Amino acid sequence: MGGLNLHLPISFSDGVQWLARLPQSSPTSPPQVILDKSLLSETATYSLLQSVGVKVPRIHALEVGGSTPSFFLMDRLPGTPKFYEILSDPAARRRVIEDVADCFIAISTLPLAACGAPTFDTQGTVTIGPLVEPRWHQRAQDGSLKMLGPYKSAREKHIACIEVVLDRIKGGFQHVEDAEEVYLIHLVCSIPTPGQLSHKLFDHFKELIEIVKLLYPTGSATSFFLRHTDAKGDNWLIDESNHISGFIDWEWAEAASPHEAFAAPEAFFDVGAFYEGVNDLSYREQDLADALDRKSRSDLAAYVRNGKAYQRLPFLIGGSVDVDYFRMYQSLRSIVLGRVMERGEWLTMAREKFGADGGWKNLKG
């Protein structure tokens, strides 16, 4: 169940088994307040998922904000994370894909009103609050915690996340070795509105405005749906009959646009091809779309078949330093505009277009 949390087994005399889940503490861990918000969000997410029949652990107790370590108690579900072991078995693979399709269908019955992370309000009711993933938290000048969200649109959310990345690059905290290129790519992806820019600089964003209008048209995605932000195969428990017995580790889940929520999960990627910039669907993604068609949900199948641009956004916006940002951006550009540029040509164009940006000038010294 990952390396960010500690899991302690609890066995009862009647055979019932629970797990205690505690965030692991280390010198690089986020502040306790963020860890607590993550636990609150995960338990709220499980509550939402259970309400529509998704197989997730039932939460029995939650303790945050006290003098003792924060934790929650949950059912220990049967099964093991063996998705990658059964890929060579067509029958087993089909069962898992059918189960993921059923999960998508269940989540589609739970529209949410904002883009952000599940949490609890002061009355204990599940609502949508700020994003809880640690990389999107900042400290204000007075030392208070600044969190992002919730938002009324996916466009608004992505702009806010990009601004965080730009600030960190300018401050020398992120992408130090390739700061100029990554900064310019994030500028291009920052999807500004006319009110945010001078008229002269706004003219240079016409291409990106075109991209964003195609990905997030005005008025689109008035409902949002739960998205697992780390949907790899090791977060699916699979039982002896090769069905998914539990979808686990939802700690940074978010309410996202349907385009992002119902794009194929990372477990179904052809990972090598994806990082090489290939935008073709893998056979597992094709199989998921076909499964949704068989279940009379061609609307969800369409999100899978047209999901590459939306899969790339999380990797492009503030993603891992191991990502080739230029290749990822050009892959996105090729989907939306049908054309790409060589690295040198693109850098020359970007430097000319964004030469007035103060952050870029500072990076260049």
XYZ file of N, CA and C in Angstrom, residues 1 7 17-21 42-51 53-61 72-78 228 235 237 245-251:
129
model
N 0.816 -1.206 0.000
C 0.000 0.000 0.000
C 0.854 1.263 0.000
N 0.963 0.755 7.865
C -0.262 -0.016 8.045
C -0.036 -1.082 9.114
N -10.777 -8.560 10.420
C -9.456 -7.945 10.321
C -9.583 -6.490 9.869
N -8.881 -5.638 10.586
C -8.804 -4.220 10.231
C -7.347 -3.845 9.981
N -7.177 -2.630 9.481
C -5.860 -2.017 9.367
C -5.908 -0.626 9.989
N -4.847 -0.272 10.691
C -4.655 1.111 11.127
C -3.713 1.778 10.131
N -4.136 2.902 9.583
C -3.333 3.617 8.567
C -2.826 4.922 9.184
N -9.129 11.491 2.513
C -9.237 10.087 2.112
C -10.471 9.429 2.711
N -10.746 9.696 3.978
C -11.932 9.103 4.596
C -13.212 9.665 3.969
N -13.220 10.947 3.621
C -14.380 11.523 2.942
C -14.563 10.891 1.564
N -13.449 10.635 0.876
C -13.508 10.003 -0.434
C -14.095 8.602 -0.330
N -13.656 7.828 0.663
C -14.203 6.481 0.839
C -15.706 6.535 1.106
N -16.146 7.525 1.866
C -17.567 7.655 2.144
C -18.354 7.879 0.855
N -17.850 8.757 -0.015
C -18.516 8.999 -1.293
C -18.536 7.748 -2.153
N -17.398 7.066 -2.242
C -17.308 5.884 -3.093
C -18.218 4.770 -2.595
N -18.276 4.571 -1.293
C -19.163 3.544 -0.748
C -20.617 3.838 -1.060
N -20.968 5.110 -1.126
C -22.360 5.477 -1.373
C -22.840 5.054 -2.749
N -21.359 2.234 -4.288
C -21.060 0.821 -4.432
C -19.674 0.471 -4.917
N -18.737 1.414 -4.929
C -17.361 1.087 -5.306
C -16.714 0.311 -4.158
N -15.945 -0.709 -4.505
C -15.310 -1.561 -3.498
C -14.100 -0.858 -2.890
N -14.317 -0.247 -1.742
C -13.258 0.426 -0.996
C -13.387 0.034 0.469
N -12.334 0.228 1.270
C -12.420 -0.125 2.692
C -13.455 0.724 3.429
N -14.133 0.091 4.368
C -15.023 0.829 5.261
C -14.198 1.422 6.396
N -14.439 2.707 6.703
C -13.714 3.394 7.768
C -14.479 3.235 9.084
N -13.767 2.844 10.145
C -14.392 2.620 11.446
C -14.082 3.721 12.452
N -12.955 4.385 12.296
C -12.593 5.442 13.237
C -11.544 6.344 12.592
N -6.442 6.447 10.837
C -7.811 5.949 10.771
C -7.784 4.431 10.730
N -8.892 3.833 11.135
C -9.062 2.378 11.149
C -10.002 1.987 10.023
N -9.628 0.955 9.276
C -10.433 0.549 8.125
C -10.429 -0.969 7.999
N -11.404 -1.466 7.244
C -11.429 -2.897 6.957
C -10.184 -3.308 6.183
N -9.698 -4.509 6.475
C -8.642 -5.090 5.657
C -9.319 -5.926 4.579
N -9.225 -5.484 3.346
C -9.911 -6.158 2.250
C -9.118 -7.375 1.778
N -9.812 -8.384 1.256
C -9.107 -9.542 0.710
C -8.410 -9.183 -0.598
N -8.907 9.037 -9.071
C -7.766 8.514 -8.317
C -6.508 9.062 -8.975
N -2.503 -0.409 -6.770
C -3.541 0.128 -5.900
C -4.886 -0.562 -6.119
N -6.570 -4.299 -5.362
C -6.467 -5.628 -4.766
C -7.263 -6.601 -5.617
N -11.074 -6.853 -5.763
C -11.785 -6.908 -4.481
C -11.718 -5.586 -3.728
N -10.888 -4.661 -4.201
C -10.796 -3.367 -3.537
C -9.936 -2.378 -4.303
N -10.421 -1.137 -4.389
C -9.658 -0.019 -4.944
C -9.158 0.791 -3.749
N -7.850 0.891 -3.584
C -7.294 1.446 -2.350
C -6.416 2.674 -2.624
N -5.959 3.303 -1.519
C -5.021 4.437 -1.560
C -5.562 5.629 -2.349
N -6.652 6.206 -1.861
C -7.284 7.362 -2.488
C -6.905 8.658 -1.767
N -5.756 8.720 -1.121
C -5.475 9.842 -0.221
C -5.398 11.202 -0.902
